[in-house]
Structures are given as structure tokens and as C-alpha cells.
XYZ file of N, CA and C in Angstrom:
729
model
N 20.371 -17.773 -0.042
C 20.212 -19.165 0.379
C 19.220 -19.873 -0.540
N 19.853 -21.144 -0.919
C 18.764 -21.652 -1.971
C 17.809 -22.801 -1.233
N 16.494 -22.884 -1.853
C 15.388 -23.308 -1.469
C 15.627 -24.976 -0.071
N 16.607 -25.581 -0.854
C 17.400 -27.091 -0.537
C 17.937 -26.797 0.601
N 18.568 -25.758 0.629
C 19.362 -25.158 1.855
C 18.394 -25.018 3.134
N 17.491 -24.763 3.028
C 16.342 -24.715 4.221
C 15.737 -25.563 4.476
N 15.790 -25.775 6.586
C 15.077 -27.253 6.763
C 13.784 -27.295 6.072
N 13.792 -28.583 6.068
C 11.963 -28.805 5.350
C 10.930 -28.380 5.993
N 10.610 -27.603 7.454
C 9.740 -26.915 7.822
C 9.407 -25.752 7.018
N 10.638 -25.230 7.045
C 10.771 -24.198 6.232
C 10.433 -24.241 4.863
N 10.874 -25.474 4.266
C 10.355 -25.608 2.912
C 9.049 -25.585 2.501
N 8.402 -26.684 3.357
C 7.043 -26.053 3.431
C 5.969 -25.432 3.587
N 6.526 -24.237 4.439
C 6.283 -23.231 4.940
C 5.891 -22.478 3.284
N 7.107 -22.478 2.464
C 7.268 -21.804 1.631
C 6.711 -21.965 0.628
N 6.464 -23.551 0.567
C 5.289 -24.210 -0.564
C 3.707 -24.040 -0.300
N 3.472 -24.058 0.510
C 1.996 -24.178 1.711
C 1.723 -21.869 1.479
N 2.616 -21.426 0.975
C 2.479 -19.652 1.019
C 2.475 -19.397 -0.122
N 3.113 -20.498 -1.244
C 3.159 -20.236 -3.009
C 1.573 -21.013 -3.116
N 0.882 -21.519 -2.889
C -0.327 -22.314 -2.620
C -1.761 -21.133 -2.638
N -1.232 -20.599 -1.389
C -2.181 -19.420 -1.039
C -2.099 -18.318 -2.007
N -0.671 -17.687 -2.493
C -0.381 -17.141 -3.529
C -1.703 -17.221 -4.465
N -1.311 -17.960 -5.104
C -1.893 -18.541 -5.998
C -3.590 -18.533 -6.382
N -3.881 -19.168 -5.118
C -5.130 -19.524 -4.183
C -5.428 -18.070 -4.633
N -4.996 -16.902 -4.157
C -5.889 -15.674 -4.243
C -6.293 -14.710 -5.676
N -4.781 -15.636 -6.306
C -4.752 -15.128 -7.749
C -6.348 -15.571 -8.441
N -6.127 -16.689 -8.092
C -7.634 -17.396 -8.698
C -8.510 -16.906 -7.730
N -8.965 -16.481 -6.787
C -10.017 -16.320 -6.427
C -10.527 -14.372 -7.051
N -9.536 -13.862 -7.462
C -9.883 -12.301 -7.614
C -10.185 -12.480 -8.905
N -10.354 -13.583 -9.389
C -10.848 -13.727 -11.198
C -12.216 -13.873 -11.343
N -13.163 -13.538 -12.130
C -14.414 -14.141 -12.204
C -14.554 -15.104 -13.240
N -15.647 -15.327 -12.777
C -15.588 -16.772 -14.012
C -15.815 -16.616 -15.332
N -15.393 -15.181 -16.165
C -15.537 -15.135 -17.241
C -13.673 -15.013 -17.538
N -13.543 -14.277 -16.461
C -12.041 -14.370 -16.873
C -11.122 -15.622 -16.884
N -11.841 -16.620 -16.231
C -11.707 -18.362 -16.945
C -10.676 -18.170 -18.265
N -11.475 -17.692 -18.979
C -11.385 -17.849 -20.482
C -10.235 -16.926 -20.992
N -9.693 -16.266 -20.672
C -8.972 -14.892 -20.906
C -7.201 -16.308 -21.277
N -6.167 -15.403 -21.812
C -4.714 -16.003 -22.367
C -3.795 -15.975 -20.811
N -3.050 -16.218 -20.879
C -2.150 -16.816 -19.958
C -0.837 -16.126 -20.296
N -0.006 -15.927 -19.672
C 1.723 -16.077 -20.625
C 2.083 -17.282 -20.866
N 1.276 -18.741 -20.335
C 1.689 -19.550 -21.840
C 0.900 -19.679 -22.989
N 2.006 -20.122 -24.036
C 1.391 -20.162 -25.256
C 0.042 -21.240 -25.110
N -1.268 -21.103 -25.922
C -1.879 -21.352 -26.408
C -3.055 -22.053 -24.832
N -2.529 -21.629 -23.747
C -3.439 -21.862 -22.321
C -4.490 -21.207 -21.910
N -5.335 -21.374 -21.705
C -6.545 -20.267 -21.261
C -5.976 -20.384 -19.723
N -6.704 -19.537 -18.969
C -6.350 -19.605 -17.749
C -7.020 -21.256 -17.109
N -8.161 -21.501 -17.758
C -8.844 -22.590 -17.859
C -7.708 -24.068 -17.466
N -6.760 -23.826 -18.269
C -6.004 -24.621 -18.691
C -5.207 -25.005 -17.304
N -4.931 -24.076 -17.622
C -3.533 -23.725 -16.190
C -4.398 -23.937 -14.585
N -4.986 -23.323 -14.079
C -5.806 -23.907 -13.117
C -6.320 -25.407 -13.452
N -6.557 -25.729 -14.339
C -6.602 -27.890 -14.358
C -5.260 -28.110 -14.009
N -4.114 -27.411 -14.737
C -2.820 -28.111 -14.519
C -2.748 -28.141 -13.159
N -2.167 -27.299 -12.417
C -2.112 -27.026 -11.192
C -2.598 -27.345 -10.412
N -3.813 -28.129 -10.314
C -5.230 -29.115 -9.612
C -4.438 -30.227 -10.282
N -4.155 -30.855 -11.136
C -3.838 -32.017 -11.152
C -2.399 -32.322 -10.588
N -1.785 -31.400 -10.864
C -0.144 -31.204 -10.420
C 0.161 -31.731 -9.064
N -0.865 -31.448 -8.903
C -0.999 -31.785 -7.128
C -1.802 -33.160 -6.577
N -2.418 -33.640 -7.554
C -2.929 -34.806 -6.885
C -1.665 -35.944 -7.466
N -0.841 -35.368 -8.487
C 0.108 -35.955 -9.373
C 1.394 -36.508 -8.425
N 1.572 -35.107 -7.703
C 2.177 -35.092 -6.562
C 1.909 -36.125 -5.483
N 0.398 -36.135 -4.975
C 0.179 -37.371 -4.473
C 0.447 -38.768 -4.145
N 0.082 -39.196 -5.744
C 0.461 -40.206 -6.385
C 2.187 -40.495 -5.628
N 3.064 -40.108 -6.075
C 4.356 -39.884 -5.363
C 4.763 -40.125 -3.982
N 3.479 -39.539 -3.317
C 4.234 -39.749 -1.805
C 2.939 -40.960 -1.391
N 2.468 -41.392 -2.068
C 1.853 -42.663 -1.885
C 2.724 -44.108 -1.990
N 3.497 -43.747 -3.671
C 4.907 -44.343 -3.770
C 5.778 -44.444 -2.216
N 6.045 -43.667 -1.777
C 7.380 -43.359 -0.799
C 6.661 -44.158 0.268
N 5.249 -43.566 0.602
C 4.650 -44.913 1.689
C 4.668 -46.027 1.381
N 4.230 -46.319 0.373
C 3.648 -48.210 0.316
C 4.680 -48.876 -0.394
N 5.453 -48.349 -1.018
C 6.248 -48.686 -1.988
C 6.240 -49.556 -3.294
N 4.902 -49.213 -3.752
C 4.101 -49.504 -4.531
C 4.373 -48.102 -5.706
N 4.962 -48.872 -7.555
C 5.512 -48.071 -8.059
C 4.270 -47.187 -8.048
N 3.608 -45.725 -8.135
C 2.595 -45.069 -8.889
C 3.054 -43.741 -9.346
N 2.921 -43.968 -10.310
C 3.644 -42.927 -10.949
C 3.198 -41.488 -11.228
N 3.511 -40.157 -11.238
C 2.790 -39.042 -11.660
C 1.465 -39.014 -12.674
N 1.762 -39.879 -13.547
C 1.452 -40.010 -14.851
C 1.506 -40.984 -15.859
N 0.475 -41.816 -16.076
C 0.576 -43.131 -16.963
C 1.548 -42.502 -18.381
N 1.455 -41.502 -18.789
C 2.031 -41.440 -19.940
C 2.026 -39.683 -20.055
N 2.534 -39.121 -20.652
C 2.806 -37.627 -21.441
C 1.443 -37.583 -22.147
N 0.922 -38.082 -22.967
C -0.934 -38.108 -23.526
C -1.474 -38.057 -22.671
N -1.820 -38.867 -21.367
C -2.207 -39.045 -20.321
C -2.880 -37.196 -19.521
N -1.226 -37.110 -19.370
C -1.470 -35.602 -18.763
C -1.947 -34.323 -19.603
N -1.701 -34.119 -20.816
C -2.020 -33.372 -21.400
C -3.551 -33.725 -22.065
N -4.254 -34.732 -21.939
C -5.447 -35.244 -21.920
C -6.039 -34.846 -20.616
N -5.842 -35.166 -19.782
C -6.048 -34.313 -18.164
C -6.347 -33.113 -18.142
N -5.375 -32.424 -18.687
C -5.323 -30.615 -18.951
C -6.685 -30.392 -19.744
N -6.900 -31.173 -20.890
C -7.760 -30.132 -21.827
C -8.813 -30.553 -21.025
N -9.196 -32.086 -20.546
C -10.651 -32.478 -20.392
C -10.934 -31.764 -18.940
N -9.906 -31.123 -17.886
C -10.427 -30.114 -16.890
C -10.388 -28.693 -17.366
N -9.980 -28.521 -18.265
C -10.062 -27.025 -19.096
C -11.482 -26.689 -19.190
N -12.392 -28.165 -19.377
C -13.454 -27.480 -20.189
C -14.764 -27.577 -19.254
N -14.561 -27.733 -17.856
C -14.869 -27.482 -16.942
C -15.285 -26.363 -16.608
N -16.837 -26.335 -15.575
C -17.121 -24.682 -15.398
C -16.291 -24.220 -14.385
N -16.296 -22.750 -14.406
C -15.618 -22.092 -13.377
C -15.738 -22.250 -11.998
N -16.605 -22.899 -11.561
C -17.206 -23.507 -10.357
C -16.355 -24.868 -9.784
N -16.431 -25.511 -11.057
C -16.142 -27.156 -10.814
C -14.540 -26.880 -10.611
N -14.024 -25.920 -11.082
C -11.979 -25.769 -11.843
C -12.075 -25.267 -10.098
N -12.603 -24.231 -9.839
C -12.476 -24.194 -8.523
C -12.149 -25.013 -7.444
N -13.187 -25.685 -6.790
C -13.936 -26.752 -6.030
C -12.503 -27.895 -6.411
N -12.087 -27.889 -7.956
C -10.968 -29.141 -7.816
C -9.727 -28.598 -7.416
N -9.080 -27.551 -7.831
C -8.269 -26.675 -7.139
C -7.744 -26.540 -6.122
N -8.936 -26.464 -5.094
C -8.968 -26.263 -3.619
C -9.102 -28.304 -2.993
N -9.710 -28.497 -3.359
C -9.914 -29.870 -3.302
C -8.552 -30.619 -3.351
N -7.698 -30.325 -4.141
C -6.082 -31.559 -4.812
C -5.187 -30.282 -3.902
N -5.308 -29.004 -3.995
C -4.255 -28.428 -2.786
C -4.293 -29.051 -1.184
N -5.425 -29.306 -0.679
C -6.185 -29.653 0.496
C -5.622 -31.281 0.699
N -5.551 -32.114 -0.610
C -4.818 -33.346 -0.206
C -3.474 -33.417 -0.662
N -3.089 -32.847 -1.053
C -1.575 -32.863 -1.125
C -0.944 -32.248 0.428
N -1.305 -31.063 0.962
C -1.067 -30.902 2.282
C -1.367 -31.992 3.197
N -2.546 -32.446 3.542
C -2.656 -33.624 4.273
C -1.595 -34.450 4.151
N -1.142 -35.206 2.644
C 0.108 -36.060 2.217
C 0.828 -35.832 3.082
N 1.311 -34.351 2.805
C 2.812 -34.251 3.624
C 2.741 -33.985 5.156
N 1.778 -33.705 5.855
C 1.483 -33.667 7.163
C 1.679 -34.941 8.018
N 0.659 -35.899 6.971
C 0.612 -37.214 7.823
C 1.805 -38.119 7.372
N 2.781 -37.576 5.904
C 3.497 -38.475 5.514
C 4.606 -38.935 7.192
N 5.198 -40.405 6.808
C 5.958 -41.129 8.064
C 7.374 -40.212 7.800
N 8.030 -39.983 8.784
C 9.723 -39.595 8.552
C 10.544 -40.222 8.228
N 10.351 -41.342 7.920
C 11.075 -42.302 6.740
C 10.740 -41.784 5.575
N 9.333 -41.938 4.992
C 9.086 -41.752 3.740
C 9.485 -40.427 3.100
N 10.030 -39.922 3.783
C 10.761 -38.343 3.128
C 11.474 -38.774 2.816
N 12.687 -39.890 3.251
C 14.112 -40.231 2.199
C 13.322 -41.152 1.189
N 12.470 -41.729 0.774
C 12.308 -42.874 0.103
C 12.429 -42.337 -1.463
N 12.768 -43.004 -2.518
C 12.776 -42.608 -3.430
C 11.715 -42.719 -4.878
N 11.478 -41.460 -5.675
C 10.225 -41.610 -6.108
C 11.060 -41.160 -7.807
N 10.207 -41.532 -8.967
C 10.832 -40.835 -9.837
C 9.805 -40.337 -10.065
N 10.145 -38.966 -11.104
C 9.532 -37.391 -11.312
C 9.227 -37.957 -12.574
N 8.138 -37.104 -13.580
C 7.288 -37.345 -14.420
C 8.592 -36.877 -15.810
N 10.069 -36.797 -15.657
C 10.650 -36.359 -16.485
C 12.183 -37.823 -16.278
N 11.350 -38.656 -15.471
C 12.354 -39.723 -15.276
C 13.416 -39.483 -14.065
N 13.297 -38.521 -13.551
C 14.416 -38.381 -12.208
C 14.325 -39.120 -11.186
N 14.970 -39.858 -10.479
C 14.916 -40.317 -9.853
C 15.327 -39.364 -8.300
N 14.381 -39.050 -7.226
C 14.689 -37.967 -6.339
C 13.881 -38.654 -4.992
N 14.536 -37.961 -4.126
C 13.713 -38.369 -2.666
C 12.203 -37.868 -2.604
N 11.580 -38.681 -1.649
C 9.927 -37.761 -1.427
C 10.249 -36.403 -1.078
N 11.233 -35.994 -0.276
C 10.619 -34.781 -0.148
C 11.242 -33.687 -1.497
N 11.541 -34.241 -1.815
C 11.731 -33.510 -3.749
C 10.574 -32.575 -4.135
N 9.388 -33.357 -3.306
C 7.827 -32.903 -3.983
C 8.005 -31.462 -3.376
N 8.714 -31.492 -2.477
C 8.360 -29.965 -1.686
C 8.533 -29.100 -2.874
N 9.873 -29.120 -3.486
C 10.383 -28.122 -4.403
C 9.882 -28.051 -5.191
N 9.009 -29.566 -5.964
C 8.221 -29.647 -7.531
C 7.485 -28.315 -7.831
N 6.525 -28.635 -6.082
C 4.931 -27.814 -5.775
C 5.507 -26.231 -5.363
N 6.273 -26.253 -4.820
C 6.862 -24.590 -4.566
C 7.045 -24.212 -6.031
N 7.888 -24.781 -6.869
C 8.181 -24.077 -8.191
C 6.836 -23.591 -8.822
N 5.875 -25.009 -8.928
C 4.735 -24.751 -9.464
C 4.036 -23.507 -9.367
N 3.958 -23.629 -7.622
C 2.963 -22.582 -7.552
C 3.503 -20.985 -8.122
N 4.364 -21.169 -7.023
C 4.958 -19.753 -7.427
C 5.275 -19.160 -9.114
N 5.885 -19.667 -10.080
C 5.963 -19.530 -10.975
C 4.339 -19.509 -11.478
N 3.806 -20.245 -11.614
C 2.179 -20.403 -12.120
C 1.218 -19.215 -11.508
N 1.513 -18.606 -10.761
C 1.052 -17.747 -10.147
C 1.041 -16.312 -10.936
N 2.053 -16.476 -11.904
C 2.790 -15.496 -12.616
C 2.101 -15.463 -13.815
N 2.212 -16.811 -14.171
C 1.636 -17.152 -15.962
C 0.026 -17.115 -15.653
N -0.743 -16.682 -14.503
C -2.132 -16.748 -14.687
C -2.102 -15.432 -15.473
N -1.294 -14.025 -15.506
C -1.608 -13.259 -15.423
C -2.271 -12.307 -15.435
N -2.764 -12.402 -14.074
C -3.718 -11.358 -13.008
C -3.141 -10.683 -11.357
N -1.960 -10.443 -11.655
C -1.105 -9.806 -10.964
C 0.261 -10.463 -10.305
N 0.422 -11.361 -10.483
C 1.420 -11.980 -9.757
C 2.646 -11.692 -10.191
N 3.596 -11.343 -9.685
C 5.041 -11.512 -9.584
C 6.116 -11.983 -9.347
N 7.318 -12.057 -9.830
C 8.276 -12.784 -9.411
C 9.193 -12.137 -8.173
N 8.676 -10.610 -7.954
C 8.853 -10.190 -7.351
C 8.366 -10.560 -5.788
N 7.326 -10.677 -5.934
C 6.497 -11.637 -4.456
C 7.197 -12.935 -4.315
N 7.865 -13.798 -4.878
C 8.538 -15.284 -4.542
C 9.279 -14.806 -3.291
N 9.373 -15.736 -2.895
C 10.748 -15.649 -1.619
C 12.165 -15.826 -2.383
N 13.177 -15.556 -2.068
C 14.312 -15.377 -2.356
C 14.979 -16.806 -2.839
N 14.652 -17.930 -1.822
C 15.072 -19.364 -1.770
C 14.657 -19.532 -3.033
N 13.403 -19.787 -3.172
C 12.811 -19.844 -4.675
C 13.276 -19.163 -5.671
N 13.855 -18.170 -6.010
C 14.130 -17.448 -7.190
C 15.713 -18.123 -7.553
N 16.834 -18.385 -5.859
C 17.742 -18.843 -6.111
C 17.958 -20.221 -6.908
N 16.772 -20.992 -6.632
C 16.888 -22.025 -6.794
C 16.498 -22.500 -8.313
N 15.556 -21.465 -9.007
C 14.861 -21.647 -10.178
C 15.532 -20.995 -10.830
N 16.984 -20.048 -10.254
C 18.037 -19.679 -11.234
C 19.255 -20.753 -11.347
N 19.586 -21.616 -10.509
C 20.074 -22.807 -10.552
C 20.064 -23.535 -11.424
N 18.525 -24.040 -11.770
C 17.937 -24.670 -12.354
C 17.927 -24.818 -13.307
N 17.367 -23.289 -13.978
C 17.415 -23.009 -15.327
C 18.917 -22.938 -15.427
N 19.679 -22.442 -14.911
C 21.366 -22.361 -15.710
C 21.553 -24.013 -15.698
N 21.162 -24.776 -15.068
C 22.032 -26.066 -15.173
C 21.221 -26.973 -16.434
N 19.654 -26.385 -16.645
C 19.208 -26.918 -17.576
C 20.189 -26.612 -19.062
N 20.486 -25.406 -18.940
C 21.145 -25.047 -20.022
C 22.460 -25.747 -20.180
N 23.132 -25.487 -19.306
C 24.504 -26.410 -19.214
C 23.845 -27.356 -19.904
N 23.563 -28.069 -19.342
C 23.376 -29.933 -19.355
C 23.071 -30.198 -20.837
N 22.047 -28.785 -21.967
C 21.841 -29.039 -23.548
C 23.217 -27.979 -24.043
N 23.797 -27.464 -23.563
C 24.952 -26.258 -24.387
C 24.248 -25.593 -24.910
N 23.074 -25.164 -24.523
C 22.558 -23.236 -24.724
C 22.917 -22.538 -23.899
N 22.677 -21.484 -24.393
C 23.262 -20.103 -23.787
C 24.650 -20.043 -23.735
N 25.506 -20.561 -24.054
C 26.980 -20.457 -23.876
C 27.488 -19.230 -24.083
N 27.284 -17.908 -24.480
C 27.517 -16.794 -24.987
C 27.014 -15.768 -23.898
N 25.910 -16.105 -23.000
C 25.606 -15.696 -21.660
C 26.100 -15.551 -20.796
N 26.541 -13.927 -19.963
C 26.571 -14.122 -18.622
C 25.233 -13.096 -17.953
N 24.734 -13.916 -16.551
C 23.785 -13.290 -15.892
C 24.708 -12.432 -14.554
N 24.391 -11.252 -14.701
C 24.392 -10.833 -13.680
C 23.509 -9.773 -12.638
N 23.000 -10.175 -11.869
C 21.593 -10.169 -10.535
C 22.860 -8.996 -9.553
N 21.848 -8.325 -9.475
C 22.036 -7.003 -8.625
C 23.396 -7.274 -7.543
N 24.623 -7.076 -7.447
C 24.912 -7.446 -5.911
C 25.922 -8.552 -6.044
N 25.823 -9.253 -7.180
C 26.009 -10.526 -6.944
C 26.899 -10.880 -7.831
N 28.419 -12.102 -7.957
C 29.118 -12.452 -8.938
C 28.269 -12.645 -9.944
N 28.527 -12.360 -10.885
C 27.820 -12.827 -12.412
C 28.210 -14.114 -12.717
N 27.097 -15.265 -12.729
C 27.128 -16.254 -13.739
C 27.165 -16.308 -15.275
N 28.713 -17.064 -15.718
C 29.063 -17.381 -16.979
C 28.001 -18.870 -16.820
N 27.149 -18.769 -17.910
C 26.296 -20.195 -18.475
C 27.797 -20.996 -18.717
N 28.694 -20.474 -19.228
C 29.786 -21.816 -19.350
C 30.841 -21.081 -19.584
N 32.093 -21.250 -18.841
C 32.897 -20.853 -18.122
C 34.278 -21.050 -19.197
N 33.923 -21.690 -20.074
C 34.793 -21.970 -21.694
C 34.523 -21.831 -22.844
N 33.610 -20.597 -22.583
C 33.155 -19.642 -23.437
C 33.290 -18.728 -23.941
N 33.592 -18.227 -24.764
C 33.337 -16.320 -24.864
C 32.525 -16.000 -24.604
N 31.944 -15.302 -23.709
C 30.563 -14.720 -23.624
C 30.870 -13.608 -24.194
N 29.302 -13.054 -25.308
C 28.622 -11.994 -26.024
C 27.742 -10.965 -25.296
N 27.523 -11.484 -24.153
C 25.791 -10.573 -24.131
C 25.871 -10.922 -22.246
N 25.985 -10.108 -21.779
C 25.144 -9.914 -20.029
C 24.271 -9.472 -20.267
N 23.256 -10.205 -19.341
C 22.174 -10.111 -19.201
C 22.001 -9.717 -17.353
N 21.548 -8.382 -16.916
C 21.517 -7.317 -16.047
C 20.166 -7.375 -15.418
N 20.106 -7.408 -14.550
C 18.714 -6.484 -12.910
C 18.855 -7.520 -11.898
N 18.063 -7.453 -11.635
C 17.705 -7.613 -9.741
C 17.276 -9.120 -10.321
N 17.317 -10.011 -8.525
C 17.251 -11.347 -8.808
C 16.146 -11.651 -9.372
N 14.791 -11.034 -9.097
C 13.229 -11.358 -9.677
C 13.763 -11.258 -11.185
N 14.112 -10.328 -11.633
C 14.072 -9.704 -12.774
C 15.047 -10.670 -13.645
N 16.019 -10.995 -13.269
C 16.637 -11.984 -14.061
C 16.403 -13.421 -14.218
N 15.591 -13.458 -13.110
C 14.984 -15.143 -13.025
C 13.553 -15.319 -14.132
N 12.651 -14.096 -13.959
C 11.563 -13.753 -14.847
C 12.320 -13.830 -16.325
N 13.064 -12.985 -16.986
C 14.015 -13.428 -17.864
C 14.299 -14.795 -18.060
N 14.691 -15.329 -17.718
C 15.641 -16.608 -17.971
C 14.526 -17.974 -17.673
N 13.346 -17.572 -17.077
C 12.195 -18.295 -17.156
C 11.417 -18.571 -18.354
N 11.850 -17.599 -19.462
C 11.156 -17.192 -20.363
C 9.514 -16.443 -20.247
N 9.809 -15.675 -19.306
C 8.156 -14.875 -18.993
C 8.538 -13.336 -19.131
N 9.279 -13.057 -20.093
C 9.659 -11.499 -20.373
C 10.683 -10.964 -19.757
N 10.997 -9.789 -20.578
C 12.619 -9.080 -19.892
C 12.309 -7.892 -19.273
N 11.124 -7.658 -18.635
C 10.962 -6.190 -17.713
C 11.967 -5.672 -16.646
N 12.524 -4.590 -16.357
C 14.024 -4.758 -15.985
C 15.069 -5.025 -15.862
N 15.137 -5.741 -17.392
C 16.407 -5.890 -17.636
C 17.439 -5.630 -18.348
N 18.544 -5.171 -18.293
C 19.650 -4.765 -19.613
C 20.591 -5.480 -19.809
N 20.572 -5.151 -20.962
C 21.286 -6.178 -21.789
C 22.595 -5.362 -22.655
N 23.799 -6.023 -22.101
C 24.858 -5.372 -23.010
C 25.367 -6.485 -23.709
N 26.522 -6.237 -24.737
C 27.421 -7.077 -25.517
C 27.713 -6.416 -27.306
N 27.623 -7.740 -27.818
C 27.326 -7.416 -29.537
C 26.188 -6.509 -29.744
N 25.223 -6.512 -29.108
C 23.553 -5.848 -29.748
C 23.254 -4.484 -28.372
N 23.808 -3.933 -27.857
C 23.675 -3.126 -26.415
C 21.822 -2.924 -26.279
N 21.114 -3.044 -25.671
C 19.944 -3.159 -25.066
C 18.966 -3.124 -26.275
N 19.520 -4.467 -26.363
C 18.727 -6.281 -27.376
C 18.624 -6.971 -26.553
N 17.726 -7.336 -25.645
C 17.284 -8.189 -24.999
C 17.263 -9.136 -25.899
N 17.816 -10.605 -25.687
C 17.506 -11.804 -26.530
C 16.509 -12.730 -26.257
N 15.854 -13.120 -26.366
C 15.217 -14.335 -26.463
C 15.819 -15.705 -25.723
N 15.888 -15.880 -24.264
C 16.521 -16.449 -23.309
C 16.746 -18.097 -24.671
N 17.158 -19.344 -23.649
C 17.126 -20.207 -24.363
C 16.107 -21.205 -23.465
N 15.379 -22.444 -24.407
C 14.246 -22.752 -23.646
C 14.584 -23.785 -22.166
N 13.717 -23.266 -21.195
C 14.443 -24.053 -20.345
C 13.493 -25.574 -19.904
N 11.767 -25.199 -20.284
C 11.147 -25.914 -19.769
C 10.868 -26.855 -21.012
């Protein structure tokens, strides 16, 4: 069942538990490990904890939109946010904290007190989409959960809930569709029909394991359990980019 598929109690149930996730990832770090690499390129963990604190007040912004109906947008600009990132990067381990907990703490409030109208109202996403308020549910679930992963200090894709993994395999395949990568791809997840990336294709290469394991794959955060047959037999490739 994918994430959309579940009432929005549930959804947030599920966002409000990728939160805490998260929440504990950062709290078992000390503040030297601040400084330590990420699985993204060129992020300190520094980095990624600002993102994720701002992600969320970003979020805000949004369902402030859906109330007042007043445009406010995620983000004055792409400089904007990535100006955001470095200048809370360089923040002590104390302060990255304290904001962390602080922008998770009002983004929940948001959606608690938001009106039951303002869940249909429509907001656009920092990539131009135009989507309902409660869109944010899924933004902040992806976030966390996935981000939880790239701190790395234990997190897994294995710990996501199921909704989530379905949905961020969705995602990524339709991202691909939508540019014509991967066309030579089929995924196939433990159990389950195998997805052809495009269905007027030849496909070269399946790409094999369990749903964590193929979503971690195709996320671009490594191929740990996975096999790979076709032209190259266990050549894991180099997914195509999705974010």
C-alpha cells in the first residue's frame, strides 16, 4: 500500500515517527561528530541537520499559504536555500540542535491546528508543483525518513514503513520516466511483478532484493543487497539520478 493510499491520520502518524527517527539519529551523535561526511556529496552532517530544520519551517511557510491564502512560498529563490544550508551549517552543535527540535515542534503544531479546508487548498512545492496542503505530509515523511539514512549513523531503509518505500519507488521510477533514463531497467523487489522503467524497451539489466534494498538502490544511497543480472551479471550500475 502506498503512502497516498492511507488516511491522513495515518499519514501522519507516519511522518510525526520518520521525525523521531531521525530525532534519535541526531541525538546519539556528539557534537564532534557534527563535522564527520554524510552519504551526500560534499555535506557535513552539519549541513544536513540545517537542511532538515529548515525543511520544516519551509514546510510551514506552505500551510500558512493554504490558511491565509497569501502566496508564501518555500523559498524566495534556489540561492536563498542553499545560502540557508551553509549559514546553519556553521552553527554550534548546540544551536543545530535547539533549531532542529524547535522547526520539527512547529511544523507539527501547523498540521494539528491546520482548518479541514486548508488540507485541500493548493500550495506550490519549491520545484514548481502545484499540490494540495496536505502534500506536505509526504514532502516531510520522505525527508525524514530518507535523511535519516544520509546522516549516516545507523539508519536504514530497512526501518521506513512499507507505505514509504512504496511510494519513493513510485517516485523515483516516474522521475525517470518523465527524463527517459533508465530505459534498459527492470526492478524487481522480492515477491513482487518486476517493474520495466519503460515498457518499449529492451531491457539489459534487472536490478534484484527486497523492497528496502531496491529503493536504497534506486535512491542512489548504494547497492547493499542487491543483484544485478543482464549484459554485465553482478555489475551493479550506477542507478540514474533521481533527485
Amino acid at each position: 500500500m502506498t503512502f497516498h493510499a492511507v488516511a491522513l491520520p495515518e499519514r501522519l502518524l507516519i511522518a510525526r515517527r520518520g521525525t523521531a527517527y531521525l530525532s534519535q539519529r541526531i541525538a546519539e551523535l556528539t557534537d564532534a561528530e557534527f563535522d564527520d561526511a554524510t552519504l551526500l556529496h560534499g555535506w557535513t552532517r552539519r549541513h544536513l541537520i540545517a537542511h532538515t530544520a529548515y525543511n520544516a519551517l519551509a514546510l510551514c511557510r506552505l500551510l500558512d499559504w493554504a490558511v491565509t491564502g497569501e502566496e508564501t512560498p518555500m523559498y524566495a529563490s534556489p540561492e536563498q536555500r542553499n545560502r540557508e544550508i551553509a549559514e546553519g551549517a556553521t552553527l554550534n552543535a548546540g544551536a543545530l540542535r535547539n533549531l532542529f527540535a524547535h522547526s520539527c515542534a512547529r511544523l507539527d503544531e501547523k498540521w494539528r491546528n491546520l482548518p479541514s479546508t486548508a488540507w485541500r487548498e493548493t500550495v506550490r512545492t519549491a520545484q514548481g508543483r502545484q499540490v494540495p496542503a496536505k502534500e506536505t505530509v509526504w514532502m516531510r515523511s520522505r525527508e525524514v525518513w530518507i535523511h535519516a539514512v544520509d546522516l549516516d549513523s545507523g539508519g536504514q531503509f530497512g526501518d521506513c514503513p512499507a507505505p514509504v518505500l512504496d511510494s519513493l519507488l513510485i517516485d523515483i521510477v516516474g522521475t525517470w520516466r518523465t527524463r527517459g533514463d533508465g530505459a534498459e531497467l527492470v526492478l524487481a523487489v522480492d515477491g513482487r511483478e518486476p517493474i520495466a522503467v519503460d515498457d518499449t524497451a529492451a531491457a539489459t539489466t534487472t536490478i534484484t532484493g527486497t523492497l528496502p534494498a531496491v529503493v536504497r538502490w534506486a535512491a542512489g544511497r548504494g547497492a547493499i543487497g542487491i543483484h544485478s543480472e543482464g549484459s554485465q551479471p553482478d555489475v551493479v550500475p550506477t542507478p540514474p539520478r533521481w533527485l
